[in-house]
């Protein structure tokens, strides 16, 4: 009897353990498929969207922003967390051709962040991890923007108006990224001008310098000639006045005129 009772107790103990294990498993499965608790930390934004149906995960409704703790049902709810801090993406080499077929190499670097106010827009438009976004959709946006804008410039025009081209590219990228809920903080193109274009620029600069130097020398020659003419004119004018004064002195006999027509007579004598 004692042995039988011990066996029965063991069986009851095993059943109790199995029951507890089953309950724990059911609770775990319940929380896994039906209820989940998530905490959205500072510097992040959560997006919660209730799915409209189990078979159609693309149909979403009731998209809302989440901060702090959130309880949701993963079976019926799609939940994403995105950082709202500044993200940076740098690309080693992108090649773009200008309108005249010259290839420019650029190494763009962009800083951006998910706009908290437009996080839901990013979720519905892209719904992708930011790491994959940098090497995927974002890279396509940047490459297509540079190709579109720089392709409208000739190599000479692009070299001369690089800042203007940069502003056009930045404006286009900002527009495209705003449409998907992202804000651009900074964009650096890092242009690399081809060597042959650099050589052309150096030759043109040298030619312009020589032309300017020649023009300056010509202007200097004209200026010096004008100065010489002015000096000659002043020198002649000065000598003429002195010569007339000397003639007056030579012709004057030292007597002072006693009547009104003496000055006319004196002038006549000087001329004679």
PDB file of C-alpha atoms in Angstrom:
ATOM      1  CA  UNK A   1       0.000   0.000   0.000  1.00  0.00           C
ATOM      2  CA  UNK A   2       2.759   2.411   0.870  1.00  0.00           C
ATOM      3  CA  UNK A   3       4.420   1.864  -2.493  1.00  0.00           C
ATOM      4  CA  UNK A   4       1.185   2.429  -4.380  1.00  0.00           C
ATOM      5  CA  UNK A   5       0.510   5.636  -2.529  1.00  0.00           C
ATOM      6  CA  UNK A   6       4.032   6.898  -3.318  1.00  0.00           C
ATOM      7  CA  UNK A   7       3.548   6.133  -6.997  1.00  0.00           C
ATOM      8  CA  UNK A   8       0.235   7.941  -7.000  1.00  0.00           C
ATOM      9  CA  UNK A   9       1.806  10.969  -5.318  1.00  0.00           C
ATOM     10  CA  UNK A  10       4.582  11.011  -7.898  1.00  0.00           C
ATOM     11  CA  UNK A  11       2.061  10.839 -10.684  1.00  0.00           C
ATOM     12  CA  UNK A  12       0.074  13.699  -9.151  1.00  0.00           C
ATOM     13  CA  UNK A  13       3.302  15.698  -8.825  1.00  0.00           C
ATOM     14  CA  UNK A  14       4.205  15.083 -12.440  1.00  0.00           C
ATOM     15  CA  UNK A  15       0.702  16.036 -13.543  1.00  0.00           C
ATOM     16  CA  UNK A  16       0.914  19.238 -11.509  1.00  0.00           C
ATOM     17  CA  UNK A  17       4.264  20.126 -13.071  1.00  0.00           C
ATOM     18  CA  UNK A  18       2.945  19.379 -16.534  1.00  0.00           C
ATOM     19  CA  UNK A  19      -0.104  21.489 -15.819  1.00  0.00           C
ATOM     20  CA  UNK A  20       2.030  24.400 -14.619  1.00  0.00           C
ATOM     21  CA  UNK A  21       4.328  24.048 -17.628  1.00  0.00           C
ATOM     22  CA  UNK A  22       1.329  23.988 -19.955  1.00  0.00           C
ATOM     23  CA  UNK A  23      -0.112  27.090 -18.324  1.00  0.00           C
ATOM     24  CA  UNK A  24       3.223  28.906 -18.626  1.00  0.00           C
ATOM     25  CA  UNK A  25       3.488  27.838 -22.263  1.00  0.00           C
ATOM     26  CA  UNK A  26      -0.027  29.027 -22.998  1.00  0.00           C
ATOM     27  CA  UNK A  27       0.651  32.339 -21.279  1.00  0.00           C
ATOM     28  CA  UNK A  28       3.901  32.724 -23.241  1.00  0.00           C
ATOM     29  CA  UNK A  29       2.131  31.888 -26.480  1.00  0.00           C
ATOM     30  CA  UNK A  30      -0.608  34.309 -25.580  1.00  0.00           C
ATOM     31  CA  UNK A  31       1.821  37.136 -25.000  1.00  0.00           C
ATOM     32  CA  UNK A  32       3.821  36.154 -28.070  1.00  0.00           C
ATOM     33  CA  UNK A  33       0.898  36.193 -30.465  1.00  0.00           C
ATOM     34  CA  UNK A  34      -1.747  38.264 -28.763  1.00  0.00           C
ATOM     35  CA  UNK A  35      -0.186  40.727 -26.317  1.00  0.00           C
ATOM     36  CA  UNK A  36       3.215  42.395 -26.254  1.00  0.00           C
ATOM     37  CA  UNK A  37       4.652  45.223 -24.206  1.00  0.00           C
ATOM     38  CA  UNK A  38       7.233  47.502 -25.837  1.00  0.00           C
ATOM     39  CA  UNK A  39       9.117  50.486 -24.491  1.00  0.00           C
ATOM     40  CA  UNK A  40      10.116  53.281 -26.902  1.00  0.00           C
ATOM     41  CA  UNK A  41      13.262  54.896 -25.522  1.00  0.00           C
ATOM     42  CA  UNK A  42      14.226  58.553 -25.728  1.00  0.00           C
ATOM     43  CA  UNK A  43      15.644  59.445 -29.157  1.00  0.00           C
ATOM     44  CA  UNK A  44      13.277  57.047 -30.897  1.00  0.00           C
ATOM     45  CA  UNK A  45       9.723  57.192 -32.150  1.00  0.00           C
ATOM     46  CA  UNK A  46       7.344  54.260 -32.352  1.00  0.00           C
ATOM     47  CA  UNK A  47       4.767  53.718 -35.070  1.00  0.00           C
ATOM     48  CA  UNK A  48       1.817  51.476 -34.335  1.00  0.00           C
ATOM     49  CA  UNK A  49      -0.535  50.439 -37.081  1.00  0.00           C
ATOM     50  CA  UNK A  50      -3.444  48.059 -36.735  1.00  0.00           C
ATOM     51  CA  UNK A  51      -3.640  45.601 -39.595  1.00  0.00           C
ATOM     52  CA  UNK A  52      -6.939  45.450 -41.407  1.00  0.00           C
ATOM     53  CA  UNK A  53      -6.752  41.701 -41.905  1.00  0.00           C
ATOM     54  CA  UNK A  54      -4.605  38.688 -41.167  1.00  0.00           C
ATOM     55  CA  UNK A  55      -4.180  37.819 -44.842  1.00  0.00           C
ATOM     56  CA  UNK A  56      -3.408  41.331 -46.025  1.00  0.00           C
ATOM     57  CA  UNK A  57      -0.522  42.807 -44.076  1.00  0.00           C
ATOM     58  CA  UNK A  58      -0.194  45.700 -46.529  1.00  0.00           C
ATOM     59  CA  UNK A  59      -3.575  47.146 -45.571  1.00  0.00           C
ATOM     60  CA  UNK A  60      -3.126  49.295 -42.472  1.00  0.00           C
ATOM     61  CA  UNK A  61      -5.300  51.586 -40.429  1.00  0.00           C
ATOM     62  CA  UNK A  62      -5.119  53.670 -37.286  1.00  0.00           C
ATOM     63  CA  UNK A  63      -1.466  54.643 -37.693  1.00  0.00           C
ATOM     64  CA  UNK A  64      -0.322  56.399 -34.529  1.00  0.00           C
ATOM     65  CA  UNK A  65       2.884  57.675 -32.943  1.00  0.00           C
ATOM     66  CA  UNK A  66       4.070  55.995 -29.753  1.00  0.00           C
ATOM     67  CA  UNK A  67       6.388  57.216 -27.002  1.00  0.00           C
ATOM     68  CA  UNK A  68       7.200  55.365 -23.794  1.00  0.00           C
ATOM     69  CA  UNK A  69       5.456  52.052 -23.070  1.00  0.00           C
ATOM     70  CA  UNK A  70       2.937  50.512 -25.406  1.00  0.00           C
ATOM     71  CA  UNK A  71       0.804  47.362 -25.221  1.00  0.00           C
ATOM     72  CA  UNK A  72      -0.339  45.907 -28.491  1.00  0.00           C
ATOM     73  CA  UNK A  73      -1.337  42.666 -30.164  1.00  0.00           C
ATOM     74  CA  UNK A  74       1.354  41.624 -32.666  1.00  0.00           C
ATOM     75  CA  UNK A  75      -1.045  39.318 -34.468  1.00  0.00           C
ATOM     76  CA  UNK A  76      -3.140  42.295 -35.494  1.00  0.00           C
ATOM     77  CA  UNK A  77      -0.699  45.197 -35.120  1.00  0.00           C
ATOM     78  CA  UNK A  78       2.438  46.242 -36.966  1.00  0.00           C
ATOM     79  CA  UNK A  79       4.874  48.061 -34.677  1.00  0.00           C
ATOM     80  CA  UNK A  80       8.069  49.820 -35.822  1.00  0.00           C
ATOM     81  CA  UNK A  81      10.613  51.897 -33.924  1.00  0.00           C
ATOM     82  CA  UNK A  82      12.794  54.467 -35.701  1.00  0.00           C
ATOM     83  CA  UNK A  83      15.585  56.689 -34.346  1.00  0.00           C
ATOM     84  CA  UNK A  84      14.901  60.410 -34.629  1.00  0.00           C
ATOM     85  CA  UNK A  85      18.547  61.335 -34.041  1.00  0.00           C
ATOM     86  CA  UNK A  86      20.734  62.531 -36.929  1.00  0.00           C
ATOM     87  CA  UNK A  87      21.867  59.758 -39.256  1.00  0.00           C
ATOM     88  CA  UNK A  88      24.817  60.024 -41.659  1.00  0.00           C
ATOM     89  CA  UNK A  89      25.380  58.243 -44.934  1.00  0.00           C
ATOM     90  CA  UNK A  90      28.626  58.554 -46.919  1.00  0.00           C
ATOM     91  CA  UNK A  91      29.160  57.106 -50.376  1.00  0.00           C
ATOM     92  CA  UNK A  92      32.657  56.374 -51.658  1.00  0.00           C
ATOM     93  CA  UNK A  93      32.181  56.950 -55.380  1.00  0.00           C
ATOM     94  CA  UNK A  94      29.371  58.050 -57.655  1.00  0.00           C
ATOM     95  CA  UNK A  95      30.013  58.839 -61.312  1.00  0.00           C
ATOM     96  CA  UNK A  96      27.923  61.329 -63.241  1.00  0.00           C
ATOM     97  CA  UNK A  97      28.265  62.612 -66.804  1.00  0.00           C
ATOM     98  CA  UNK A  98      27.812  66.218 -67.826  1.00  0.00           C
ATOM     99  CA  UNK A  99      25.936  67.293 -70.943  1.00  0.00           C
ATOM    100  CA  UNK A 100      29.128  67.176 -73.037  1.00  0.00           C
ATOM    101  CA  UNK A 101      30.010  63.664 -71.861  1.00  0.00           C
ATOM    102  CA  UNK A 102      32.708  64.450 -69.288  1.00  0.00           C
ATOM    103  CA  UNK A 103      32.660  62.136 -66.272  1.00  0.00           C
ATOM    104  CA  UNK A 104      32.792  63.703 -62.816  1.00  0.00           C
ATOM    105  CA  UNK A 105      33.392  61.694 -59.644  1.00  0.00           C
ATOM    106  CA  UNK A 106      31.526  62.732 -56.514  1.00  0.00           C
ATOM    107  CA  UNK A 107      31.652  61.372 -52.977  1.00  0.00           C
ATOM    108  CA  UNK A 108      28.461  62.688 -51.381  1.00  0.00           C
ATOM    109  CA  UNK A 109      27.900  62.714 -47.644  1.00  0.00           C
ATOM    110  CA  UNK A 110      24.443  63.400 -46.250  1.00  0.00           C
ATOM    111  CA  UNK A 111      23.076  63.889 -42.738  1.00  0.00           C
ATOM    112  CA  UNK A 112      19.352  63.432 -42.146  1.00  0.00           C
ATOM    113  CA  UNK A 113      16.804  62.357 -39.565  1.00  0.00           C
ATOM    114  CA  UNK A 114      13.288  61.009 -39.353  1.00  0.00           C
ATOM    115  CA  UNK A 115      10.931  63.883 -38.672  1.00  0.00           C
ATOM    116  CA  UNK A 116       8.809  63.076 -35.615  1.00  0.00           C
ATOM    117  CA  UNK A 117       5.841  64.871 -37.144  1.00  0.00           C
ATOM    118  CA  UNK A 118       6.208  62.884 -40.357  1.00  0.00           C
ATOM    119  CA  UNK A 119       7.306  59.530 -38.953  1.00  0.00           C
ATOM    120  CA  UNK A 120       3.965  58.043 -39.945  1.00  0.00           C
ATOM    121  CA  UNK A 121       4.589  59.223 -43.513  1.00  0.00           C
ATOM    122  CA  UNK A 122       7.965  57.441 -43.524  1.00  0.00           C
ATOM    123  CA  UNK A 123       6.259  54.317 -42.180  1.00  0.00           C
ATOM    124  CA  UNK A 124       3.606  54.279 -44.893  1.00  0.00           C
ATOM    125  CA  UNK A 125       5.988  55.365 -47.688  1.00  0.00           C
ATOM    126  CA  UNK A 126       9.105  53.296 -46.986  1.00  0.00           C
ATOM    127  CA  UNK A 127       8.647  51.214 -43.835  1.00  0.00           C
ATOM    128  CA  UNK A 128      12.244  50.058 -43.863  1.00  0.00           C
ATOM    129  CA  UNK A 129      15.129  49.990 -41.428  1.00  0.00           C
ATOM    130  CA  UNK A 130      17.283  53.125 -41.739  1.00  0.00           C
ATOM    131  CA  UNK A 131      20.401  51.014 -42.240  1.00  0.00           C
ATOM    132  CA  UNK A 132      18.918  49.335 -45.297  1.00  0.00           C
ATOM    133  CA  UNK A 133      17.503  52.681 -46.416  1.00  0.00           C
ATOM    134  CA  UNK A 134      21.003  54.212 -46.598  1.00  0.00           C
ATOM    135  CA  UNK A 135      22.273  51.577 -49.016  1.00  0.00           C
ATOM    136  CA  UNK A 136      19.024  51.251 -50.906  1.00  0.00           C
ATOM    137  CA  UNK A 137      16.337  53.831 -51.527  1.00  0.00           C
ATOM    138  CA  UNK A 138      18.322  56.794 -50.185  1.00  0.00           C
ATOM    139  CA  UNK A 139      21.295  55.976 -52.402  1.00  0.00           C
ATOM    140  CA  UNK A 140      18.971  55.846 -55.403  1.00  0.00           C
ATOM    141  CA  UNK A 141      17.505  59.260 -54.516  1.00  0.00           C
ATOM    142  CA  UNK A 142      20.959  60.844 -54.265  1.00  0.00           C
ATOM    143  CA  UNK A 143      22.330  59.233 -57.434  1.00  0.00           C
ATOM    144  CA  UNK A 144      19.284  60.131 -59.538  1.00  0.00           C
ATOM    145  CA  UNK A 145      19.284  63.719 -58.243  1.00  0.00           C
ATOM    146  CA  UNK A 146      22.935  64.294 -59.140  1.00  0.00           C
ATOM    147  CA  UNK A 147      22.463  62.663 -62.537  1.00  0.00           C
ATOM    148  CA  UNK A 148      19.416  64.799 -63.276  1.00  0.00           C
ATOM    149  CA  UNK A 149      20.945  68.150 -62.256  1.00  0.00           C
ATOM    150  CA  UNK A 150      24.594  67.765 -63.297  1.00  0.00           C
ATOM    151  CA  UNK A 151      23.558  66.224 -66.600  1.00  0.00           C
ATOM    152  CA  UNK A 152      22.127  69.610 -67.561  1.00  0.00           C
ATOM    153  CA  UNK A 153      25.523  71.324 -67.228  1.00  0.00           C
ATOM    154  CA  UNK A 154      28.507  71.227 -69.536  1.00  0.00           C
ATOM    155  CA  UNK A 155      31.828  70.412 -67.887  1.00  0.00           C
ATOM    156  CA  UNK A 156      32.965  74.023 -68.260  1.00  0.00           C
ATOM    157  CA  UNK A 157      29.723  75.427 -66.859  1.00  0.00           C
ATOM    158  CA  UNK A 158      29.711  72.951 -63.970  1.00  0.00           C
ATOM    159  CA  UNK A 159      33.266  73.872 -63.034  1.00  0.00           C
ATOM    160  CA  UNK A 160      32.427  77.572 -63.074  1.00  0.00           C
ATOM    161  CA  UNK A 161      29.049  77.242 -61.318  1.00  0.00           C
ATOM    162  CA  UNK A 162      29.657  74.404 -58.890  1.00  0.00           C
ATOM    163  CA  UNK A 163      27.985  76.175 -55.955  1.00  0.00           C
ATOM    164  CA  UNK A 164      24.850  76.838 -57.981  1.00  0.00           C
ATOM    165  CA  UNK A 165      24.712  73.179 -59.082  1.00  0.00           C
ATOM    166  CA  UNK A 166      25.146  72.064 -55.462  1.00  0.00           C
ATOM    167  CA  UNK A 167      22.177  74.182 -54.396  1.00  0.00           C
ATOM    168  CA  UNK A 168      20.008  72.720 -57.165  1.00  0.00           C
ATOM    169  CA  UNK A 169      20.922  69.157 -56.200  1.00  0.00           C
ATOM    170  CA  UNK A 170      20.322  69.833 -52.510  1.00  0.00           C
ATOM    171  CA  UNK A 171      16.931  71.383 -53.246  1.00  0.00           C
ATOM    172  CA  UNK A 172      15.870  68.343 -55.281  1.00  0.00           C
ATOM    173  CA  UNK A 173      17.076  65.853 -52.651  1.00  0.00           C
ATOM    174  CA  UNK A 174      15.330  67.780 -49.860  1.00  0.00           C
ATOM    175  CA  UNK A 175      12.097  67.716 -51.862  1.00  0.00           C
ATOM    176  CA  UNK A 176      12.298  63.963 -52.467  1.00  0.00           C
ATOM    177  CA  UNK A 177      13.190  63.135 -48.866  1.00  0.00           C
ATOM    178  CA  UNK A 178      10.476  65.389 -47.450  1.00  0.00           C
ATOM    179  CA  UNK A 179       7.982  63.383 -49.485  1.00  0.00           C
ATOM    180  CA  UNK A 180       8.913  60.264 -47.485  1.00  0.00           C
ATOM    181  CA  UNK A 181       9.094  61.899 -44.047  1.00  0.00           C
ATOM    182  CA  UNK A 182      12.849  62.569 -43.831  1.00  0.00           C
ATOM    183  CA  UNK A 183      14.573  65.900 -43.203  1.00  0.00           C
ATOM    184  CA  UNK A 184      18.017  66.770 -44.603  1.00  0.00           C
ATOM    185  CA  UNK A 185      20.434  68.342 -42.121  1.00  0.00           C
ATOM    186  CA  UNK A 186      23.508  68.643 -44.321  1.00  0.00           C
ATOM    187  CA  UNK A 187      24.714  67.629 -47.779  1.00  0.00           C
ATOM    188  CA  UNK A 188      28.310  67.689 -49.006  1.00  0.00           C
ATOM    189  CA  UNK A 189      29.003  66.790 -52.629  1.00  0.00           C
ATOM    190  CA  UNK A 190      32.825  66.455 -52.555  1.00  0.00           C
ATOM    191  CA  UNK A 191      33.367  67.155 -56.253  1.00  0.00           C
ATOM    192  CA  UNK A 192      36.453  65.698 -57.904  1.00  0.00           C
ATOM    193  CA  UNK A 193      37.242  67.676 -61.058  1.00  0.00           C
ATOM    194  CA  UNK A 194      38.833  65.519 -63.813  1.00  0.00           C
ATOM    195  CA  UNK A 195      42.530  66.212 -64.499  1.00  0.00           C
ATOM    196  CA  UNK A 196      41.977  67.276 -68.083  1.00  0.00           C
ATOM    197  CA  UNK A 197      39.426  69.853 -66.915  1.00  0.00           C
ATOM    198  CA  UNK A 198      41.913  71.105 -64.329  1.00  0.00           C
ATOM    199  CA  UNK A 199      44.568  71.432 -67.083  1.00  0.00           C
ATOM    200  CA  UNK A 200      42.140  73.387 -69.269  1.00  0.00           C
ATOM    201  CA  UNK A 201      41.300  75.691 -66.356  1.00  0.00           C
ATOM    202  CA  UNK A 202      44.992  76.315 -65.653  1.00  0.00           C
ATOM    203  CA  UNK A 203      45.692  77.087 -69.322  1.00  0.00           C
ATOM    204  CA  UNK A 204      42.704  79.409 -69.494  1.00  0.00           C
ATOM    205  CA  UNK A 205      43.763  81.186 -66.317  1.00  0.00           C
ATOM    206  CA  UNK A 206      47.282  81.629 -67.686  1.00  0.00           C
ATOM    207  CA  UNK A 207      45.938  83.004 -70.979  1.00  0.00           C
ATOM    208  CA  UNK A 208      43.600  85.389 -69.167  1.00  0.00           C
ATOM    209  CA  UNK A 209      46.493  86.534 -66.982  1.00  0.00           C
ATOM    210  CA  UNK A 210      48.672  87.202 -70.036  1.00  0.00           C
ATOM    211  CA  UNK A 211      45.884  89.116 -71.763  1.00  0.00           C
ATOM    212  CA  UNK A 212      45.298  91.183 -68.657  1.00  0.00           C
ATOM    213  CA  UNK A 213      49.026  91.846 -68.345  1.00  0.00           C
ATOM    214  CA  UNK A 214      49.235  92.948 -71.986  1.00  0.00           C
ATOM    215  CA  UNK A 215      46.217  95.200 -71.552  1.00  0.00           C
ATOM    216  CA  UNK A 216      47.746  96.727 -68.454  1.00  0.00           C
ATOM    217  CA  UNK A 217      51.034  97.326 -70.284  1.00  0.00           C
ATOM    218  CA  UNK A 218      49.158  98.966 -73.164  1.00  0.00           C
ATOM    219  CA  UNK A 219      47.228 101.172 -70.761  1.00  0.00           C
ATOM    220  CA  UNK A 220      50.492 102.036 -69.024  1.00  0.00           C
ATOM    221  CA  UNK A 221      52.091 103.034 -72.345  1.00  0.00           C
ATOM    222  CA  UNK A 222      49.103 105.233 -73.199  1.00  0.00           C
ATOM    223  CA  UNK A 223      49.225 106.807 -69.756  1.00  0.00           C
ATOM    224  CA  UNK A 224      52.943 107.489 -70.013  1.00  0.00           C
ATOM    225  CA  UNK A 225      52.460 109.077 -73.455  1.00  0.00           C
ATOM    226  CA  UNK A 226      49.695 111.304 -72.079  1.00  0.00           C
ATOM    227  CA  UNK A 227      51.912 112.360 -69.191  1.00  0.00           C
ATOM    228  CA  UNK A 228      54.772 113.167 -71.578  1.00  0.00           C
ATOM    229  CA  UNK A 229      52.468 115.297 -73.749  1.00  0.00           C
ATOM    230  CA  UNK A 230      51.179 117.137 -70.716  1.00  0.00           C
ATOM    231  CA  UNK A 231      54.739 117.773 -69.512  1.00  0.00           C
ATOM    232  CA  UNK A 232      55.783 119.082 -72.951  1.00  0.00           C
ATOM    233  CA  UNK A 233      52.761 121.352 -73.084  1.00  0.00           C
ATOM    234  CA  UNK A 234      53.429 122.752 -69.635  1.00  0.00           C
ATOM    235  CA  UNK A 235      57.136 123.163 -70.363  1.00  0.00           C
ATOM    236  CA  UNK A 236      56.409 125.030 -73.655  1.00  0.00           C
ATOM    237  CA  UNK A 237      53.827 127.235 -71.979  1.00  0.00           C
ATOM    238  CA  UNK A 238      56.257 128.100 -69.181  1.00  0.00           C
ATOM    239  CA  UNK A 239      59.122 128.911 -71.566  1.00  0.00           C
ATOM    240  CA  UNK A 240      56.889 131.090 -73.742  1.00  0.00           C
ATOM    241  CA  UNK A 241      55.797 133.218 -70.794  1.00  0.00           C
ATOM    242  CA  UNK A 242      59.398 133.627 -69.679  1.00  0.00           C
ATOM    243  CA  UNK A 243      60.513 134.572 -73.163  1.00  0.00           C
ATOM    244  CA  UNK A 244      57.833 137.292 -73.463  1.00  0.00           C
ATOM    245  CA  UNK A 245      58.779 138.706 -70.079  1.00  0.00           C
ATOM    246  CA  UNK A 246      62.433 138.748 -71.105  1.00  0.00           C
ATOM    247  CA  UNK A 247      61.613 140.665 -74.293  1.00  0.00           C
ATOM    248  CA  UNK A 248      59.738 143.254 -72.294  1.00  0.00           C
ATOM    249  CA  UNK A 249      62.686 143.642 -69.975  1.00  0.00           C
ATOM    250  CA  UNK A 250      65.205 143.867 -72.860  1.00  0.00           C
ATOM    251  CA  UNK A 251      63.169 146.562 -74.721  1.00  0.00           C
ATOM    252  CA  UNK A 252      62.399 148.662 -71.678  1.00  0.00           C
ATOM    253  CA  UNK A 253      64.623 151.743 -71.366  1.00  0.00           C
ATOM    254  CA  UNK A 254      63.955 152.198 -67.687  1.00  0.00           C
ATOM    255  CA  UNK A 255      61.671 155.181 -68.144  1.00  0.00           C
ATOM    256  CA  UNK A 256      58.174 155.240 -66.791  1.00  0.00           C
ATOM    257  CA  UNK A 257      55.405 156.324 -69.189  1.00  0.00           C
ATOM    258  CA  UNK A 258      54.120 159.894 -68.744  1.00  0.00           C
ATOM    259  CA  UNK A 259      50.973 159.656 -70.970  1.00  0.00           C
ATOM    260  CA  UNK A 260      48.258 157.181 -71.827  1.00  0.00           C
ATOM    261  CA  UNK A 261      49.519 155.760 -75.148  1.00  0.00           C
ATOM    262  CA  UNK A 262      52.971 154.782 -73.856  1.00  0.00           C
ATOM    263  CA  UNK A 263      51.994 151.174 -73.297  1.00  0.00           C
ATOM    264  CA  UNK A 264      50.972 150.918 -76.955  1.00  0.00           C
ATOM    265  CA  UNK A 265      54.257 152.431 -78.064  1.00  0.00           C
ATOM    266  CA  UNK A 266      56.243 150.178 -75.777  1.00  0.00           C
ATOM    267  CA  UNK A 267      54.404 147.153 -77.137  1.00  0.00           C
ATOM    268  CA  UNK A 268      55.178 148.358 -80.684  1.00  0.00           C
ATOM    269  CA  UNK A 269      58.845 148.767 -79.892  1.00  0.00           C
ATOM    270  CA  UNK A 270      59.052 145.312 -78.418  1.00  0.00           C
ATOM    271  CA  UNK A 271      57.495 143.771 -81.492  1.00  0.00           C
ATOM    272  CA  UNK A 272      59.906 145.723 -83.712  1.00  0.00           C
TER     273      UNK A 272
END
